[in-house]
Each structure stands twice: as structure tokens, then as C-alpha cells.
CSV table of N, CA and C in Angstrom, one decimal:
chain,number,residue,atom,x,y,z
F,26,UNK,N,0.8,-1.2,0.0
F,26,UNK,CA,0.0,0.0,0.0
F,26,UNK,C,0.9,1.2,0.0
F,27,UNK,N,0.5,2.2,-0.8
F,27,UNK,CA,1.3,3.4,-0.9
F,27,UNK,C,1.0,4.3,0.3
F,28,UNK,N,2.1,4.9,0.9
F,28,UNK,CA,2.0,5.9,2.0
F,28,UNK,C,1.8,7.3,1.4
F,29,UNK,N,2.0,7.4,0.1
F,29,UNK,CA,1.8,8.7,-0.5
F,29,UNK,C,2.4,8.7,-1.9
F,30,UNK,N,1.8,9.5,-2.7
F,30,UNK,CA,2.2,9.6,-4.1
F,30,UNK,C,2.6,11.0,-4.5
F,31,UNK,N,1.9,12.0,-4.0
F,31,UNK,CA,2.0,13.4,-4.4
F,31,UNK,C,2.8,14.2,-3.3
F,32,UNK,N,3.6,15.1,-3.8
F,32,UNK,CA,4.1,16.1,-2.9
F,32,UNK,C,3.4,17.4,-3.2
F,33,UNK,N,3.1,18.2,-2.2
F,33,UNK,CA,2.4,19.4,-2.3
F,33,UNK,C,3.0,20.4,-3.4
F,34,UNK,N,4.3,20.5,-3.4
F,34,UNK,CA,4.9,21.4,-4.4
F,34,UNK,C,5.0,20.8,-5.8
F,35,UNK,N,4.6,19.6,-5.9
F,35,UNK,CA,4.7,18.9,-7.3
F,35,UNK,C,3.3,18.7,-7.9
F,36,UNK,N,2.3,19.1,-7.2
F,36,UNK,CA,0.9,18.8,-7.7
F,36,UNK,C,0.6,19.9,-8.7
F,37,UNK,N,0.2,19.5,-9.9
F,37,UNK,CA,-0.2,20.5,-11.0
F,37,UNK,C,-1.6,20.0,-11.5
F,38,UNK,N,-2.5,20.9,-11.8
F,38,UNK,CA,-3.8,20.4,-12.2
F,38,UNK,C,-3.8,19.4,-13.3
F,39,UNK,N,-2.9,19.6,-14.3
F,39,UNK,CA,-2.9,18.7,-15.4
F,39,UNK,C,-2.2,17.4,-15.2
F,40,UNK,N,-1.7,17.1,-14.0
F,40,UNK,CA,-1.1,15.9,-13.8
F,40,UNK,C,-1.7,15.1,-12.6
F,41,UNK,N,-2.8,15.6,-12.1
F,41,UNK,CA,-3.4,14.9,-10.9
F,41,UNK,C,-4.5,13.9,-11.3
F,42,UNK,N,-4.8,13.0,-10.4
F,42,UNK,CA,-5.8,12.1,-10.6
F,42,UNK,C,-7.2,12.8,-10.8
F,43,UNK,N,-7.4,13.8,-10.1
F,43,UNK,CA,-8.7,14.6,-10.3
F,43,UNK,C,-8.8,15.1,-11.7
F,44,UNK,N,-7.7,15.5,-12.3
F,44,UNK,CA,-7.8,16.0,-13.7
F,44,UNK,C,-8.2,14.8,-14.6
F,45,UNK,N,-7.5,13.7,-14.4
F,45,UNK,CA,-7.8,12.5,-15.3
F,45,UNK,C,-9.3,12.0,-15.1
F,46,UNK,N,-9.7,12.0,-13.8
F,46,UNK,CA,-11.1,11.6,-13.6
F,46,UNK,C,-12.1,12.6,-14.3
F,47,UNK,N,-11.8,13.9,-14.2
F,47,UNK,CA,-12.6,14.9,-14.8
F,47,UNK,C,-12.7,14.8,-16.3
F,48,UNK,N,-11.5,14.6,-16.9
F,48,UNK,CA,-11.4,14.4,-18.4
F,48,UNK,C,-12.1,13.1,-18.8
F,49,UNK,N,-12.0,12.0,-18.0
F,49,UNK,CA,-12.7,10.8,-18.3
F,49,UNK,C,-14.2,11.0,-18.3
F,50,UNK,N,-14.7,11.6,-17.2
F,50,UNK,CA,-16.1,11.9,-17.1
F,50,UNK,C,-16.6,12.7,-18.2
F,51,UNK,N,-15.9,13.8,-18.6
F,51,UNK,CA,-16.3,14.6,-19.7
F,51,UNK,C,-16.4,13.9,-21.0
F,52,UNK,N,-15.4,13.0,-21.3
F,52,UNK,CA,-15.3,12.2,-22.5
F,52,UNK,C,-16.5,11.3,-22.5
F,53,UNK,N,-16.9,10.6,-21.4
F,53,UNK,CA,-18.0,9.7,-21.4
F,53,UNK,C,-19.3,10.5,-21.5
F,54,UNK,N,-19.5,11.6,-20.8
F,54,UNK,CA,-20.7,12.4,-20.9
F,54,UNK,C,-20.9,12.9,-22.3
F,55,UNK,N,-19.8,13.4,-23.0
F,55,UNK,CA,-20.0,13.9,-24.3
F,55,UNK,C,-20.4,12.8,-25.3
F,56,UNK,N,-19.9,11.6,-25.2
F,56,UNK,CA,-20.3,10.5,-26.0
F,56,UNK,C,-21.7,10.1,-25.7
F,57,UNK,N,-22.1,10.1,-24.5
F,57,UNK,CA,-23.4,9.7,-24.1
F,57,UNK,C,-24.4,10.8,-24.6
F,58,UNK,N,-24.1,12.0,-24.4
F,58,UNK,CA,-25.0,13.1,-25.0
F,58,UNK,C,-25.3,12.9,-26.4
F,59,UNK,N,-24.2,12.6,-27.2
F,59,UNK,CA,-24.5,12.4,-28.7
F,59,UNK,C,-25.4,11.2,-28.9
F,60,UNK,N,-25.2,10.1,-28.1
F,60,UNK,CA,-26.0,8.9,-28.3
F,60,UNK,C,-27.5,9.1,-27.9
F,61,UNK,N,-27.8,9.9,-26.9
F,61,UNK,CA,-29.2,10.0,-26.4
F,61,UNK,C,-29.9,11.3,-27.0
F,62,UNK,N,-29.1,12.1,-27.8
F,62,UNK,CA,-29.7,13.3,-28.3
F,62,UNK,C,-30.9,13.0,-29.2
F,63,UNK,N,-30.9,11.9,-30.0
F,63,UNK,CA,-32.1,11.6,-30.9
F,63,UNK,C,-33.3,11.3,-30.0
F,64,UNK,N,-33.1,10.9,-28.8
F,64,UNK,CA,-34.3,10.6,-27.9
F,64,UNK,C,-34.8,11.9,-27.2
F,65,UNK,N,-34.0,13.0,-27.4
F,65,UNK,CA,-34.4,14.2,-26.7
F,65,UNK,C,-33.9,14.3,-25.3
F,66,UNK,N,-32.9,13.6,-25.0
F,66,UNK,CA,-32.4,13.5,-23.6
F,66,UNK,C,-30.9,14.0,-23.6
F,67,UNK,N,-30.4,14.2,-22.4
F,67,UNK,CA,-29.0,14.5,-22.2
F,67,UNK,C,-28.5,13.4,-21.3
F,68,UNK,N,-27.2,13.3,-21.3
F,68,UNK,CA,-26.5,12.3,-20.4
F,68,UNK,C,-26.9,12.5,-19.0
F,69,UNK,N,-27.1,13.7,-18.5
F,69,UNK,CA,-27.4,14.0,-17.1
F,69,UNK,C,-28.9,13.5,-16.8
F,70,UNK,N,-29.7,13.5,-17.8
F,70,UNK,CA,-31.1,13.1,-17.6
F,70,UNK,C,-31.4,11.6,-17.6
F,71,UNK,N,-30.5,10.9,-18.2
F,71,UNK,CA,-30.8,9.4,-18.3
F,71,UNK,C,-30.9,8.7,-17.0
F,72,UNK,N,-30.1,9.2,-16.0
F,72,UNK,CA,-30.1,8.5,-14.7
F,72,UNK,C,-31.5,8.7,-14.1
F,73,UNK,N,-32.1,9.8,-14.2
F,73,UNK,CA,-33.4,10.1,-13.7
F,73,UNK,C,-34.4,9.1,-14.3
F,74,UNK,N,-34.4,9.0,-15.6
F,74,UNK,CA,-35.3,8.1,-16.4
F,74,UNK,C,-35.1,6.6,-15.9
F,75,UNK,N,-33.8,6.2,-15.8
F,75,UNK,CA,-33.6,4.8,-15.4
F,75,UNK,C,-33.9,4.5,-14.0
F,76,UNK,N,-33.7,5.5,-13.1
F,76,UNK,CA,-34.1,5.3,-11.7
F,76,UNK,C,-35.6,5.2,-11.5
F,77,UNK,N,-36.3,6.0,-12.2
F,77,UNK,CA,-37.8,6.0,-12.2
F,77,UNK,C,-38.3,4.7,-12.8
F,78,UNK,N,-37.7,4.3,-13.9
F,78,UNK,CA,-38.1,3.1,-14.6
F,78,UNK,C,-37.9,1.8,-13.7
F,79,UNK,N,-36.8,1.8,-13.0
F,79,UNK,CA,-36.5,0.6,-12.2
F,79,UNK,C,-37.2,0.6,-10.9
F,80,UNK,N,-37.9,1.7,-10.5
F,80,UNK,CA,-38.6,1.7,-9.3
F,80,UNK,C,-37.7,2.1,-8.1
F,81,UNK,N,-36.4,2.4,-8.4
F,81,UNK,CA,-35.5,2.7,-7.3
F,81,UNK,C,-35.7,4.1,-6.7
F,82,UNK,N,-36.5,4.9,-7.4
F,82,UNK,CA,-36.8,6.2,-6.9
F,82,UNK,C,-38.2,6.5,-7.5
F,83,UNK,N,-39.0,7.3,-6.7
F,83,UNK,CA,-40.3,7.7,-7.1
F,83,UNK,C,-40.7,9.1,-6.7
F,84,UNK,N,-39.8,9.8,-6.0
F,84,UNK,CA,-40.0,11.2,-5.6
F,84,UNK,C,-38.8,12.0,-5.9
F,85,UNK,N,-38.9,13.3,-6.0
F,85,UNK,CA,-37.8,14.2,-6.2
F,85,UNK,C,-36.7,14.0,-5.1
F,86,UNK,N,-37.1,13.8,-3.9
F,86,UNK,CA,-36.2,13.6,-2.8
F,86,UNK,C,-35.4,12.3,-3.0
F,87,UNK,N,-36.0,11.2,-3.4
F,87,UNK,CA,-35.3,10.0,-3.6
F,87,UNK,C,-34.3,10.1,-4.7
F,88,UNK,N,-34.7,10.8,-5.8
F,88,UNK,CA,-33.8,11.0,-6.9
F,88,UNK,C,-32.6,11.9,-6.5
F,89,UNK,N,-32.9,13.0,-5.7
F,89,UNK,CA,-31.8,13.8,-5.3
F,89,UNK,C,-30.8,13.1,-4.4
F,90,UNK,N,-31.3,12.2,-3.6
F,90,UNK,CA,-30.4,11.4,-2.7
F,90,UNK,C,-29.6,10.4,-3.6
F,91,UNK,N,-30.3,9.7,-4.5
F,91,UNK,CA,-29.6,8.7,-5.3
F,91,UNK,C,-28.5,9.3,-6.2
F,92,UNK,N,-28.8,10.5,-6.7
F,92,UNK,CA,-27.9,11.1,-7.7
F,92,UNK,C,-27.0,12.2,-7.1
F,93,UNK,N,-27.1,12.4,-5.7
F,93,UNK,CA,-26.3,13.5,-5.1
F,93,UNK,C,-26.5,14.9,-5.7
F,94,UNK,N,-27.8,15.2,-6.0
F,94,UNK,CA,-28.2,16.5,-6.5
F,94,UNK,C,-28.8,17.3,-5.3
F,95,UNK,N,-28.7,18.6,-5.4
F,95,UNK,CA,-29.4,19.4,-4.4
F,95,UNK,C,-30.9,19.5,-4.9
F,96,UNK,N,-31.8,19.9,-4.1
F,96,UNK,CA,-33.2,19.9,-4.4
F,96,UNK,C,-33.5,20.9,-5.6
F,97,UNK,N,-32.8,22.0,-5.6
F,97,UNK,CA,-33.1,23.0,-6.6
F,97,UNK,C,-32.6,22.5,-8.0
F,98,UNK,N,-31.5,21.8,-8.1
F,98,UNK,CA,-31.0,21.3,-9.3
F,98,UNK,C,-32.0,20.2,-9.8
F,99,UNK,N,-32.4,19.3,-8.9
F,99,UNK,CA,-33.3,18.2,-9.3
F,99,UNK,C,-34.6,18.8,-9.7
F,100,UNK,N,-35.2,19.8,-9.1
F,100,UNK,CA,-36.4,20.5,-9.5
F,100,UNK,C,-36.3,21.0,-11.0
F,101,UNK,N,-35.2,21.7,-11.3
F,101,UNK,CA,-35.0,22.2,-12.6
F,101,UNK,C,-34.9,21.1,-13.6
F,102,UNK,N,-34.2,20.0,-13.3
F,102,UNK,CA,-34.1,18.8,-14.2
F,102,UNK,C,-35.5,18.2,-14.4
F,103,UNK,N,-36.2,18.1,-13.4
F,103,UNK,CA,-37.6,17.5,-13.5
F,103,UNK,C,-38.5,18.4,-14.3
F,104,UNK,N,-38.3,19.7,-14.1
F,104,UNK,CA,-39.1,20.7,-14.9
F,104,UNK,C,-38.8,20.5,-16.4
F,105,UNK,N,-37.5,20.3,-16.8
F,105,UNK,CA,-37.2,20.1,-18.2
F,105,UNK,C,-37.7,18.8,-18.7
F,106,UNK,N,-37.6,17.7,-17.9
F,106,UNK,CA,-38.1,16.4,-18.3
F,106,UNK,C,-39.6,16.4,-18.5
F,107,UNK,N,-40.3,17.1,-17.6
F,107,UNK,CA,-41.7,17.2,-17.7
F,107,UNK,C,-42.1,18.0,-18.9
F,108,UNK,N,-41.5,19.1,-19.2
F,108,UNK,CA,-41.8,19.9,-20.3
F,108,UNK,C,-41.5,19.1,-21.6
F,109,UNK,N,-40.5,18.3,-21.7
F,109,UNK,CA,-40.3,17.4,-22.8
F,109,UNK,C,-41.2,16.2,-23.0
F,110,UNK,N,-42.0,16.0,-21.9
F,110,UNK,CA,-43.0,14.9,-22.0
F,110,UNK,C,-42.5,13.5,-21.5
F,111,UNK,N,-41.4,13.5,-20.7
F,111,UNK,CA,-40.8,12.2,-20.3
F,111,UNK,C,-41.3,11.8,-18.9
F,112,UNK,N,-41.7,12.8,-18.1
F,112,UNK,CA,-42.0,12.6,-16.7
F,112,UNK,C,-43.3,13.4,-16.3
F,113,UNK,N,-44.1,12.8,-15.5
F,113,UNK,CA,-45.3,13.4,-15.0
F,113,UNK,C,-45.2,13.5,-13.4
F,114,UNK,N,-45.7,14.6,-12.9
F,114,UNK,CA,-45.7,14.8,-11.4
F,114,UNK,C,-47.2,14.7,-11.0
F,115,UNK,N,-47.3,14.1,-9.8
F,115,UNK,CA,-48.7,14.1,-9.2
F,115,UNK,C,-48.5,14.2,-7.6
F,116,UNK,N,-49.5,14.7,-7.0
F,116,UNK,CA,-49.5,14.8,-5.5
F,116,UNK,C,-49.9,13.5,-5.0
F,117,UNK,N,-49.3,13.1,-3.9
F,117,UNK,CA,-49.7,11.8,-3.2
F,117,UNK,C,-51.1,12.0,-2.6
F,118,UNK,N,-51.9,11.0,-2.7
F,118,UNK,CA,-53.3,11.1,-2.1
F,118,UNK,C,-53.1,11.0,-0.6
F,119,UNK,N,-52.1,10.3,-0.1
F,119,UNK,CA,-51.9,10.1,1.4
F,119,UNK,C,-51.3,11.4,2.0
F,120,UNK,N,-50.5,12.1,1.3
F,120,UNK,CA,-49.8,13.2,1.8
F,120,UNK,C,-49.6,14.2,0.7
F,121,UNK,N,-50.5,15.2,0.6
F,121,UNK,CA,-50.5,16.2,-0.5
F,121,UNK,C,-49.2,17.0,-0.6
F,122,UNK,N,-48.3,17.0,0.4
F,122,UNK,CA,-47.0,17.6,0.4
F,122,UNK,C,-46.1,16.8,-0.5
F,123,UNK,N,-46.3,15.5,-0.6
F,123,UNK,CA,-45.4,14.7,-1.3
F,123,UNK,C,-45.7,14.6,-2.8
F,124,UNK,N,-44.7,14.8,-3.7
F,124,UNK,CA,-44.8,14.7,-5.1
F,124,UNK,C,-44.4,13.4,-5.6
F,125,UNK,N,-45.2,12.7,-6.3
F,125,UNK,CA,-44.9,11.4,-6.9
F,125,UNK,C,-44.5,11.6,-8.3
F,126,UNK,N,-43.5,10.9,-8.8
F,126,UNK,CA,-43.1,11.0,-10.2
F,126,UNK,C,-43.4,9.7,-10.9
F,127,UNK,N,-43.7,9.8,-12.2
F,127,UNK,CA,-43.9,8.6,-13.0
F,127,UNK,C,-43.5,8.9,-14.4
F,128,UNK,N,-43.0,7.9,-15.1
F,128,UNK,CA,-42.7,8.1,-16.5
F,128,UNK,C,-43.9,8.1,-17.4
F,129,UNK,N,-43.9,8.9,-18.4
F,129,UNK,CA,-45.0,9.0,-19.3
F,129,UNK,C,-44.7,7.9,-20.3
F,130,UNK,N,-45.6,7.6,-21.3
F,130,UNK,CA,-45.3,6.6,-22.3
F,130,UNK,C,-44.0,7.0,-23.1
F,131,UNK,N,-43.8,8.2,-23.3
F,131,UNK,CA,-42.5,8.6,-24.0
F,131,UNK,C,-41.3,8.3,-23.1
F,132,UNK,N,-41.5,8.5,-21.8
F,132,UNK,CA,-40.4,8.2,-20.8
F,132,UNK,C,-40.2,6.7,-20.7
F,133,UNK,N,-41.2,5.9,-20.7
F,133,UNK,CA,-41.1,4.5,-20.7
F,133,UNK,C,-40.4,4.0,-22.0
F,134,UNK,N,-40.8,4.6,-23.1
F,134,UNK,CA,-40.1,4.2,-24.4
F,134,UNK,C,-38.6,4.5,-24.3
F,135,UNK,N,-38.3,5.7,-23.8
F,135,UNK,CA,-36.9,6.0,-23.7
F,135,UNK,C,-36.1,5.1,-22.8
F,136,UNK,N,-36.8,4.8,-21.6
F,136,UNK,CA,-36.2,3.9,-20.7
F,136,UNK,C,-35.9,2.5,-21.3
F,137,UNK,N,-36.8,2.0,-22.2
F,137,UNK,CA,-36.5,0.7,-22.8
F,137,UNK,C,-35.4,0.8,-23.8
F,138,UNK,N,-35.1,1.9,-24.3
F,138,UNK,CA,-34.0,2.1,-25.3
F,138,UNK,C,-32.6,2.4,-24.6
F,139,UNK,N,-32.6,2.9,-23.4
F,139,UNK,CA,-31.4,3.4,-22.8
F,139,UNK,C,-30.4,2.3,-22.4
F,140,UNK,N,-30.8,1.1,-22.0
F,140,UNK,CA,-29.8,0.1,-21.7
F,140,UNK,C,-28.9,-0.2,-22.9
F,141,UNK,N,-29.5,-0.4,-24.1
F,141,UNK,CA,-28.7,-0.7,-25.2
F,141,UNK,C,-27.8,0.4,-25.7
F,142,UNK,N,-28.4,1.6,-25.6
F,142,UNK,CA,-27.6,2.8,-26.0
F,142,UNK,C,-26.4,3.0,-25.0
F,143,UNK,N,-26.7,2.8,-23.7
F,143,UNK,CA,-25.6,2.9,-22.7
F,143,UNK,C,-24.5,1.9,-22.9
F,144,UNK,N,-25.0,0.7,-23.1
F,144,UNK,CA,-24.0,-0.4,-23.4
F,144,UNK,C,-23.1,-0.1,-24.6
F,145,UNK,N,-23.7,0.4,-25.6
F,145,UNK,CA,-22.9,0.7,-26.8
F,145,UNK,C,-21.9,1.8,-26.6
F,146,UNK,N,-22.3,2.8,-25.8
F,146,UNK,CA,-21.5,3.9,-25.5
F,146,UNK,C,-20.3,3.5,-24.6
F,147,UNK,N,-20.6,2.7,-23.6
F,147,UNK,CA,-19.6,2.2,-22.7
F,147,UNK,C,-18.6,1.3,-23.4
F,148,UNK,N,-19.1,0.4,-24.3
F,148,UNK,CA,-18.3,-0.5,-25.1
F,148,UNK,C,-17.3,0.3,-26.0
F,149,UNK,N,-17.8,1.3,-26.6
F,149,UNK,CA,-17.0,2.2,-27.4
F,149,UNK,C,-15.9,2.9,-26.6
F,150,UNK,N,-16.3,3.4,-25.4
F,150,UNK,CA,-15.4,4.2,-24.6
F,150,UNK,C,-14.3,3.2,-24.0
F,151,UNK,N,-14.6,2.0,-23.9
F,151,UNK,CA,-13.7,1.0,-23.3
F,151,UNK,C,-13.0,0.2,-24.4
F,152,UNK,N,-13.1,0.7,-25.7
F,152,UNK,CA,-12.5,0.0,-26.8
F,152,UNK,C,-11.0,-0.2,-26.5
F,153,UNK,N,-10.4,-1.4,-26.7
F,153,UNK,CA,-9.0,-1.6,-26.5
F,153,UNK,C,-8.7,-2.1,-25.1
F,154,UNK,N,-9.7,-2.1,-24.2
F,154,UNK,CA,-9.5,-2.6,-22.9
F,154,UNK,C,-9.8,-4.1,-22.8
F,155,UNK,N,-9.0,-4.9,-22.2
F,155,UNK,CA,-9.3,-6.3,-22.0
F,155,UNK,C,-10.3,-6.4,-20.9
F,156,UNK,N,-10.9,-7.6,-20.7
F,156,UNK,CA,-11.8,-7.9,-19.6
F,156,UNK,C,-11.1,-7.7,-18.3
F,157,UNK,N,-9.8,-8.1,-18.2
F,157,UNK,CA,-9.0,-7.9,-17.0
F,157,UNK,C,-8.8,-6.4,-16.7
F,158,UNK,N,-8.5,-5.6,-17.8
F,158,UNK,CA,-8.3,-4.2,-17.6
F,158,UNK,C,-9.6,-3.5,-17.0
F,159,UNK,N,-10.7,-3.9,-17.6
F,159,UNK,CA,-12.0,-3.3,-17.1
F,159,UNK,C,-12.3,-3.7,-15.6
F,160,UNK,N,-12.0,-5.0,-15.3
F,160,UNK,CA,-12.2,-5.5,-13.9
F,160,UNK,C,-11.3,-4.7,-13.0
F,161,UNK,N,-10.0,-4.5,-13.4
F,161,UNK,CA,-9.1,-3.8,-12.5
F,161,UNK,C,-9.5,-2.3,-12.4
F,162,UNK,N,-9.9,-1.7,-13.5
F,162,UNK,CA,-10.3,-0.3,-13.5
F,162,UNK,C,-11.5,-0.1,-12.6
F,163,UNK,N,-12.5,-1.0,-12.6
F,163,UNK,CA,-13.6,-0.9,-11.8
F,163,UNK,C,-13.2,-1.1,-10.3
F,164,UNK,N,-12.4,-2.0,-10.1
F,164,UNK,CA,-11.9,-2.3,-8.7
F,164,UNK,C,-11.1,-1.1,-8.1
F,165,UNK,N,-10.3,-0.5,-9.0
F,165,UNK,CA,-9.5,0.6,-8.5
F,165,UNK,C,-10.4,1.8,-8.2
F,166,UNK,N,-11.3,2.1,-9.1
F,166,UNK,CA,-12.3,3.2,-8.9
F,166,UNK,C,-13.1,2.9,-7.6
F,167,UNK,N,-13.5,1.7,-7.4
F,167,UNK,CA,-14.2,1.4,-6.2
F,167,UNK,C,-13.4,1.7,-4.9
F,168,UNK,N,-12.1,1.3,-5.0
F,168,UNK,CA,-11.3,1.6,-3.8
F,168,UNK,C,-11.1,3.1,-3.7
F,169,UNK,N,-10.9,3.8,-4.8
F,169,UNK,CA,-10.8,5.3,-4.7
F,169,UNK,C,-12.0,5.9,-4.1
F,170,UNK,N,-13.2,5.5,-4.5
F,170,UNK,CA,-14.4,6.0,-3.9
F,170,UNK,C,-14.5,5.7,-2.4
F,171,UNK,N,-14.2,4.5,-2.1
F,171,UNK,CA,-14.3,4.1,-0.7
F,171,UNK,C,-13.3,4.9,0.2
F,172,UNK,N,-12.2,5.2,-0.4
F,172,UNK,CA,-11.2,6.0,0.4
F,172,UNK,C,-11.8,7.4,0.7
F,173,UNK,N,-12.7,7.9,-0.1
F,173,UNK,CA,-13.3,9.2,0.2
F,173,UNK,C,-14.2,9.2,1.4
F,174,UNK,N,-14.7,8.0,1.7
F,174,UNK,CA,-15.6,7.9,2.9
F,174,UNK,C,-14.9,8.1,4.2
F,175,UNK,N,-13.6,7.6,4.2
F,175,UNK,CA,-12.9,7.7,5.5
F,175,UNK,C,-11.9,8.8,5.5
F,176,UNK,N,-11.8,9.6,4.5
F,176,UNK,CA,-10.7,10.7,4.4
F,176,UNK,C,-11.0,11.8,5.4
F,177,UNK,N,-12.2,12.0,5.8
F,177,UNK,CA,-12.5,13.2,6.7
F,177,UNK,C,-11.8,12.9,8.1
F,178,UNK,N,-11.8,11.7,8.5
F,178,UNK,CA,-11.2,11.4,9.8
F,178,UNK,C,-9.7,11.4,9.8
F,179,UNK,N,-9.1,11.1,8.7
F,179,UNK,CA,-7.6,11.0,8.6
F,179,UNK,C,-6.9,12.3,8.6
F,180,UNK,N,-5.9,12.5,9.5
F,180,UNK,CA,-5.2,13.8,9.5
F,180,UNK,C,-4.3,13.9,8.2
F,181,UNK,N,-4.1,15.1,7.8
F,181,UNK,CA,-3.2,15.4,6.6
F,181,UNK,C,-1.8,14.9,7.1
F,182,UNK,N,-1.1,14.3,6.1
F,182,UNK,CA,0.3,13.9,6.4
F,182,UNK,C,1.2,14.2,5.3
F,183,UNK,N,2.5,14.3,5.6
F,183,UNK,CA,3.5,14.6,4.7
F,183,UNK,C,3.7,13.4,3.8
F,184,UNK,N,3.9,13.5,2.5
F,184,UNK,CA,4.1,12.3,1.7
F,184,UNK,C,5.4,12.4,1.0
F,185,UNK,N,6.0,11.3,0.7
F,185,UNK,CA,7.3,11.2,0.0
F,185,UNK,C,7.2,11.5,-1.5
F,186,UNK,N,8.3,11.9,-2.0
F,186,UNK,CA,8.4,12.2,-3.5
F,186,UNK,C,8.3,10.8,-4.2
F,187,UNK,N,7.4,10.6,-5.2
F,187,UNK,CA,7.3,9.3,-5.9
F,187,UNK,C,8.5,9.2,-6.8
F,188,UNK,N,8.9,8.0,-7.1
F,188,UNK,CA,9.9,7.7,-8.0
F,188,UNK,C,9.5,8.2,-9.4
F,189,UNK,N,10.4,8.7,-10.3
F,189,UNK,CA,9.9,9.2,-11.6
F,189,UNK,C,9.0,8.3,-12.4
F,190,UNK,N,9.3,7.0,-12.3
F,190,UNK,CA,8.4,6.0,-13.0
F,190,UNK,C,7.0,5.9,-12.5
F,191,UNK,N,6.8,6.4,-11.2
F,191,UNK,CA,5.5,6.4,-10.6
F,191,UNK,C,4.6,7.6,-10.9
F,192,UNK,N,5.2,8.7,-11.4
F,192,UNK,CA,4.5,9.9,-11.7
F,192,UNK,C,3.6,9.7,-12.9
F,193,UNK,N,2.4,10.3,-12.8
F,193,UNK,CA,1.5,10.3,-13.9
F,193,UNK,C,2.0,11.2,-15.1
F,194,UNK,N,1.7,10.8,-16.3
F,194,UNK,CA,2.1,11.6,-17.4
F,194,UNK,C,1.3,12.9,-17.5
F,195,UNK,N,1.8,13.9,-18.1
F,195,UNK,CA,1.0,15.1,-18.3
F,195,UNK,C,0.3,15.0,-19.6
F,196,UNK,N,-1.0,15.3,-19.6
F,196,UNK,CA,-1.8,15.3,-20.8
F,196,UNK,C,-1.9,16.7,-21.4
F,197,UNK,N,-1.7,16.9,-22.6
F,197,UNK,CA,-1.9,18.2,-23.3
F,197,UNK,C,-3.4,18.6,-23.1
F,198,UNK,N,-3.6,19.7,-22.5
F,198,UNK,CA,-5.0,20.2,-22.3
F,198,UNK,C,-5.8,20.3,-23.5
F,199,UNK,N,-5.2,20.4,-24.7
F,199,UNK,CA,-5.9,20.5,-26.0
F,199,UNK,C,-6.5,19.2,-26.4
F,200,UNK,N,-6.0,18.1,-25.8
F,200,UNK,CA,-6.5,16.8,-26.3
F,200,UNK,C,-8.0,16.6,-25.9
């Protein structure tokens, strides 16, 4: 296990893990946006459609929690999806303060198409990766995410300079 990789005076935005994660996310979202554009959706909106379709969420609060969105952002996204005809809102009969969400026929049609579109986008984005590469990538990202959960309790510590072969390469920002 590494005791440290980065030195404070050697961290540059274009050579850090955060930079690469951000570039990877942008590349994936751009590709997904192009794939779902014919459906009238954006990459950001497909998670809402899929969560509603699967029954894993049924209220704005449940969606906000599942997707780590603040309530204002979720309301604006739902406004757009409702205006486009993908989602319908209704008040709960049991508690009029609660808003229930359901997919419209157009939303259900999109939800039925999204798994195949998503698989095609992911397969294209992972072109050239072996099954082992993908399994390792997912495992490493899982560990990275899990480390975020306990990072609040850990004190900051001085880290050693990594060997030159351990440093991440610099990507040209124009790429």
C-alpha cells in the first residue's frame, strides 16, 4: 500500500488524478450526450429516467439522494423532463405535500432504449481494454471512492516524493 504519491509542491492540475477523472467523465458524458440526443435527452437526464423506470426512486427527494443533487437542481431537471414529456408529477393522495413521479409513455419508451444505448457507449469508450483491464479499472475506482468515505477522519500527512516512473504523465489540455 502506498503511503503517499504526491508532494504538495509537485501537484499540478494537469497531472493529478482529479484531472484525469474529470477528463474521463467529460469524455464519457460527451459520447453519451451524442447517443441520447435523438431521444431528446441528455446524459445527465438518463439517470433520472432509469431510476424511475427501475422503481429505485419515485419522488424528487429519492432522486436527489440517489444522484447526489441538491433539491433545486433536481427540480430544474424534472421541470425540463416534464416539459419534454418524459415525466409526470402528481401529488400523493396520502400526503399532499409529497410529489410522486412517473414516466409517461414517452419516458417508458426512452427507458426501454437506454440500456442498449448505454452499453454501446460504454463499449466504445472501453475499446481496446481487456476484460481484465476493465475489472481492474472498476476495482480501482471502487477503492478510490471508498477512500473518500474515511478521508475526513484521517489527518493530513507529509508524503514522500514518488519515483519518476510512478508519476502520472502530463496530458496536453488541448486533447
